Coordinates of C-alpha atoms in Angstrom, one line a residue:
M94 CA -8.4 31.5 -10.3
E95 CA -7.4 29.6 -13.4
P96 CA -8.3 25.9 -13.2
V97 CA -5.5 23.4 -12.8
T98 CA -5.9 21.0 -15.7
V99 CA -5.4 17.3 -15.0
A100 CA -5.4 14.4 -17.4
V101 CA -7.6 11.4 -16.4
P102 CA -8.7 8.1 -18.0
R103 CA -11.9 8.3 -20.1
K104 CA -13.5 5.2 -18.5
G105 CA -13.2 2.3 -16.1
R106 CA -12.1 1.7 -12.6
P107 CA -9.1 4.2 -12.6
L108 CA -11.5 7.0 -13.6
E109 CA -14.0 6.0 -10.9
A110 CA -11.2 6.0 -8.3
V111 CA -10.0 9.5 -9.4
L112 CA -13.5 10.9 -9.3
D113 CA -14.3 9.4 -5.9
R114 CA -11.0 10.7 -4.5
L115 CA -11.5 14.2 -5.7
A116 CA -15.2 14.6 -4.8
G117 CA -14.7 16.5 -1.5
H118 CA -18.2 17.8 -0.8
P119 CA -21.7 16.5 -1.2
D120 CA -22.6 18.4 -4.4
A121 CA -19.4 17.1 -6.0
Q122 CA -20.1 13.6 -4.8
R123 CA -23.6 13.7 -6.5
V124 CA -22.0 14.7 -9.8
V125 CA -19.4 12.0 -9.5
D126 CA -22.0 9.4 -8.7
D127 CA -23.9 10.5 -11.8
V128 CA -20.8 10.2 -14.0
T129 CA -20.0 6.7 -12.6
E130 CA -23.5 5.5 -13.1
T131 CA -23.7 6.9 -16.6
L132 CA -20.4 5.3 -17.7
R133 CA -21.3 1.9 -16.2
R134 CA -24.7 2.0 -18.0
E135 CA -23.0 2.9 -21.3
K136 CA -20.4 0.1 -20.8
A137 CA -23.3 -2.4 -20.4
V138 CA -24.9 -1.0 -23.6
T139 CA -21.6 -1.3 -25.5
K140 CA -21.1 -4.9 -24.3
G141 CA -24.6 -5.9 -25.3
N142 CA -25.7 -6.4 -21.7
A143 CA -28.3 -3.6 -21.8
T144 CA -30.5 -1.9 -24.3
A145 CA -30.6 1.9 -24.7
A146 CA -34.0 3.6 -25.1
A147 CA -32.5 6.3 -27.4
G148 CA -29.7 6.5 -30.0
V149 CA -26.1 7.3 -29.0
Y150 CA -26.2 10.9 -30.2
E151 CA -29.5 11.6 -28.3
R152 CA -28.0 10.0 -25.1
L153 CA -24.8 12.0 -25.6
A154 CA -26.8 15.3 -25.8
E155 CA -28.8 14.3 -22.7
Y156 CA -25.8 13.5 -20.6
S157 CA -23.6 16.5 -21.5
D158 CA -23.8 20.0 -20.3
P159 CA -20.9 21.9 -22.0
D160 CA -22.1 25.3 -20.8
D161 CA -21.5 24.5 -17.1
P162 CA -17.9 23.4 -16.3
Y163 CA -19.1 21.9 -13.0
R164 CA -21.4 19.5 -14.9
P165 CA -19.9 16.6 -16.8
D166 CA -19.3 16.6 -20.5
Y167 CA -18.9 13.4 -22.5
T168 CA -17.7 12.3 -26.0
L169 CA -17.8 9.3 -28.3
L170 CA -15.1 6.8 -29.1
R171 CA -15.0 3.7 -31.2
D172 CA -14.9 0.6 -29.0
D173 CA -12.7 -2.4 -29.8
R174 CA -15.6 -4.9 -29.7
A175 CA -17.1 -6.5 -32.8
G176 CA -18.7 -4.0 -35.1
K177 CA -16.6 -1.2 -33.5
P178 CA -19.6 0.4 -31.7
R179 CA -19.5 4.0 -30.6
R180 CA -19.1 4.2 -26.9
I181 CA -19.9 7.2 -24.7
V182 CA -17.0 8.1 -22.5
F183 CA -15.9 10.9 -20.1
D184 CA -14.6 14.1 -21.6
T185 CA -14.4 17.0 -19.0
L186 CA -15.6 18.1 -15.5
T187 CA -14.4 20.7 -13.1
L188 CA -14.3 20.0 -9.4
D189 CA -13.1 22.2 -6.5
V190 CA -10.2 20.5 -4.7
A191 CA -8.8 22.2 -1.6
G192 CA -10.2 25.5 -2.8
V193 CA -8.6 25.1 -6.3
P194 CA -10.7 24.6 -9.4
V195 CA -9.4 21.4 -11.1
R196 CA -10.5 20.7 -14.7
L197 CA -10.4 17.0 -15.4
V198 CA -9.8 16.2 -19.1
G199 CA -10.3 12.7 -20.4
R200 CA -7.5 11.0 -22.3
E201 CA -7.2 7.5 -23.6
E202 CA -3.6 7.4 -22.4
P203 CA -3.1 10.0 -19.7
F204 CA 0.5 8.8 -18.9
R205 CA 1.5 9.3 -22.6
A206 CA -0.2 12.7 -22.6
L207 CA 2.1 13.7 -19.7
R208 CA 5.1 12.3 -21.5
K209 CA 4.3 14.5 -24.4
H210 CA 4.1 17.6 -22.1
E211 CA 0.4 18.2 -22.7
F212 CA -0.3 18.3 -19.0
A213 CA 1.6 19.0 -15.7
L214 CA -0.5 16.5 -13.6
G215 CA -2.4 13.4 -14.5
F216 CA -3.8 10.1 -13.2
D217 CA -3.2 6.7 -14.8
S218 CA -2.4 3.1 -13.8
A219 CA 1.0 2.6 -12.3
D220 CA 1.3 -0.4 -14.6
L221 CA 1.7 1.8 -17.6
V222 CA 4.8 3.4 -16.1
L223 CA 6.3 0.0 -15.6
E224 CA 5.4 -1.1 -19.1
E225 CA 6.9 1.9 -20.8
V226 CA 9.7 3.7 -19.0
V227 CA 11.1 1.6 -16.1
G228 CA 14.5 0.1 -16.6
L229 CA 14.8 -3.7 -16.4
R230 CA 17.3 -5.1 -14.0
G231 CA 18.4 -8.5 -12.6
E232 CA 16.8 -7.7 -9.2
P233 CA 13.1 -7.3 -8.8
L234 CA 11.2 -4.0 -8.4
A235 CA 9.1 -3.9 -5.3
T236 CA 8.1 -0.3 -4.4
I237 CA 7.0 2.9 -6.1
A238 CA 10.3 4.5 -4.9
D239 CA 12.0 1.9 -7.0
V240 CA 9.8 2.9 -9.9
N241 CA 10.9 6.5 -9.9
E242 CA 14.5 5.6 -9.3
R243 CA 14.5 3.4 -12.4
I244 CA 13.1 6.0 -14.7
D245 CA 15.8 7.4 -17.0
P246 CA 15.6 11.2 -16.7
Q247 CA 16.8 11.3 -20.3
D248 CA 13.7 9.4 -21.3
T249 CA 10.9 11.3 -19.6
D250 CA 10.2 14.1 -17.1
V251 CA 7.2 12.2 -15.6
R252 CA 7.4 10.9 -12.1
V253 CA 4.9 9.2 -9.8
V254 CA 3.7 11.3 -6.8
T255 CA 1.4 8.9 -4.9
G256 CA -1.1 6.1 -5.3
I257 CA -4.7 6.7 -4.5
G258 CA -5.6 3.4 -2.8
D259 CA -7.6 1.5 -5.4
T260 CA -5.2 -1.4 -5.1
V261 CA -5.3 -4.7 -6.9
Y262 CA -2.3 -7.0 -7.1
H263 CA -0.2 -8.8 -9.7
T264 CA -0.2 -12.2 -8.0
L265 CA 1.7 -15.4 -8.6
M266 CA -0.6 -18.3 -8.8
G267 CA -0.4 -22.0 -9.7
D268 CA -1.6 -25.5 -9.5
A269 CA -0.6 -26.8 -6.1
V270 CA -1.4 -30.4 -6.9
A271 CA 0.6 -30.4 -10.1
F272 CA 3.7 -28.9 -8.4
D273 CA 3.2 -30.7 -5.1
T274 CA 3.6 -27.4 -3.1
E275 CA 1.6 -25.2 -0.9
T276 CA 3.7 -22.1 -1.6
F277 CA 4.1 -20.0 -4.7
D278 CA 6.5 -17.2 -4.0
R279 CA 9.5 -15.5 -5.4
A280 CA 11.8 -18.3 -4.1
F281 CA 9.7 -20.9 -6.0
L282 CA 9.8 -18.8 -9.1
D283 CA 13.5 -18.3 -8.8
A284 CA 14.1 -22.0 -8.8
Y285 CA 11.5 -22.7 -11.5
E286 CA 12.2 -23.4 -15.2
G287 CA 9.4 -23.8 -17.7
P288 CA 6.3 -22.0 -19.0
L289 CA 4.8 -19.0 -17.2
C290 CA 1.4 -17.8 -18.4
I291 CA 0.8 -14.0 -18.4
S292 CA -1.2 -11.5 -20.4
P293 CA 1.0 -10.4 -23.3
R294 CA 0.5 -6.7 -22.4
Y295 CA 2.2 -7.4 -19.0
E296 CA 5.4 -9.0 -20.3
R297 CA 7.7 -6.0 -19.5
L298 CA 5.9 -5.4 -16.2
V299 CA 6.4 -9.0 -15.1
E300 CA 10.1 -8.7 -16.1
A301 CA 10.4 -5.6 -13.9
V302 CA 8.6 -6.8 -10.8
V303 CA 10.0 -10.3 -10.8
G304 CA 13.5 -9.4 -12.0
L305 CA 15.4 -10.8 -15.0
E306 CA 17.5 -13.2 -12.9
A307 CA 14.5 -15.0 -11.5
L308 CA 13.1 -15.4 -15.1
D309 CA 16.2 -17.2 -16.4
G310 CA 14.9 -20.5 -17.8
V311 CA 11.3 -19.2 -17.8
D312 CA 9.3 -19.0 -21.0
F313 CA 6.3 -16.7 -21.3
V314 CA 3.1 -18.2 -22.8
Y315 CA -0.1 -16.3 -23.4
P316 CA -3.8 -17.1 -23.3
E317 CA -5.4 -17.8 -26.6
D318 CA -8.0 -15.4 -28.0
G319 CA -11.3 -15.8 -26.1
V320 CA -9.7 -17.7 -23.1
E321 CA -9.8 -16.0 -19.8
E322 CA -6.5 -15.6 -18.1
E323 CA -7.2 -17.7 -15.0
A324 CA -8.3 -20.6 -17.2
A325 CA -5.2 -20.3 -19.3
I326 CA -3.0 -20.2 -16.2
A327 CA -4.7 -23.4 -14.9
D328 CA -3.9 -25.2 -18.2
V329 CA -0.2 -24.1 -18.0
G330 CA 0.0 -24.7 -14.2
L331 CA 1.7 -21.4 -13.3
G332 CA 1.1 -17.8 -14.0
V333 CA 0.8 -14.1 -13.0
Y334 CA -2.4 -12.2 -13.1
L335 CA -4.2 -9.3 -11.5
T336 CA -6.4 -10.3 -8.5
V337 CA -8.8 -8.5 -6.2
T338 CA -10.3 -11.4 -4.2
G339 CA -8.8 -14.3 -6.2
S340 CA -12.2 -16.1 -6.3
T341 CA -12.0 -16.7 -10.0
A342 CA -8.5 -18.2 -9.7
R343 CA -9.7 -20.6 -7.0
E344 CA -12.6 -21.6 -9.1
H345 CA -10.1 -22.9 -11.7
G346 CA -8.2 -24.8 -9.0
L347 CA -5.4 -22.3 -8.6
T348 CA -3.7 -21.5 -5.3
L349 CA -2.9 -17.8 -4.8
G350 CA 0.7 -17.1 -4.1
E351 CA 2.8 -14.0 -3.4
R352 CA 1.6 -10.6 -4.3
L353 CA 4.4 -9.5 -6.6
F354 CA 3.4 -5.8 -7.0
P355 CA 0.5 -3.5 -6.1
S356 CA -1.3 -2.0 -9.1
E357 CA -3.0 1.4 -8.3
T358 CA -4.1 4.4 -10.1
V359 CA -1.4 7.0 -9.4
L360 CA -1.0 10.7 -9.5
M361 CA 1.9 11.7 -11.8
E362 CA 3.5 14.9 -12.7
N363 CA 5.7 16.2 -15.5
A364 CA 8.4 18.0 -13.6
S365 CA 9.2 20.3 -16.5
E366 CA 5.5 21.4 -16.9
V367 CA 5.1 21.8 -13.1
S368 CA 8.1 24.1 -13.0
E369 CA 6.7 26.2 -15.9
L370 CA 3.3 26.6 -14.2
A371 CA 5.0 27.4 -10.9
A372 CA 7.0 30.1 -12.6
N373 CA 3.7 31.6 -13.9
G374 CA 2.3 31.8 -10.4
S375 CA 0.5 28.4 -10.0
A376 CA 2.9 26.9 -7.5
D377 CA 0.5 27.2 -4.5
A378 CA -2.5 25.8 -6.4
L379 CA -0.5 22.8 -7.6
E380 CA 0.8 22.1 -4.1
R381 CA -2.7 22.2 -2.6
V382 CA -4.0 19.8 -5.2
R383 CA -1.1 17.4 -4.6
E384 CA -1.5 17.5 -0.8
A385 CA -5.3 17.0 -1.1
V386 CA -4.8 13.9 -3.3
A387 CA -2.1 12.4 -1.0
A388 CA -3.7 13.2 2.4
D389 CA -5.0 10.2 4.4
V390 CA -4.9 7.9 1.4
D391 CA -4.5 4.2 2.1
T392 CA -2.0 3.4 -0.6
E393 CA 0.4 0.6 -1.2
L394 CA 2.5 3.0 -3.2
P395 CA 4.0 5.6 -0.9
V396 CA 6.6 7.9 -2.2
A397 CA 9.4 9.1 0.0

């Protein structure tokens, strides 16, 4: 059986979530654990928090096994940090999913690779879909069903299939003392006028999940270079940021408010490419992979 090729992120939490979700038997789990450990170690080296015993090319050769598709292969990218160091990131690995060989292929931007019809299936952050193709309206966007409904079919053939449960939240937070309130929610934001601190890369996302009407009279401000987001929000008094536990926000004296939107890694498909593969006899394999990913997943992003 020909492998089903799937685009995945090259590094980070979304890749770890995908690997863990697809590792369906002990042998695969051992390989996945090895990939995760390797990439975390290489991240620490790139950030200067660990020292490598060998050069980057020697480590790359040690980690990679290009002759066995069921063993991981890695590649090098330039990192954004000072000096533009070379960073070892994920390249390819084949896993059996529901009896189907699935070839995972690393991409810096899997969502955009699907948009360009390079893949039929792929995993990426739901945030990127909101940031790039979801239409902005007066009313807020709250569910993944809303996401697909707001994608212009003339703009892209990509749709979200399901989340895979690695949920963090875009959360409204603020200085309760400064505003003399215990509640930061959509009603508070709807009545608010003034600065709202967000990460600049999330401007369009916040406009989508809050709604343009609620943002009337609100001015976006952004953290200065080198200032962490929660500290910048504390200086402004009100903001939106991704939270897992919210402990860092509370350390800055912020009160966590309403969770505005769940952020998960999602399985996406390009309908045009899926149809073409199905016409070539891969319909059953694709459906088995979809069902295996979606089965028994605790996701905040169900799709009807």
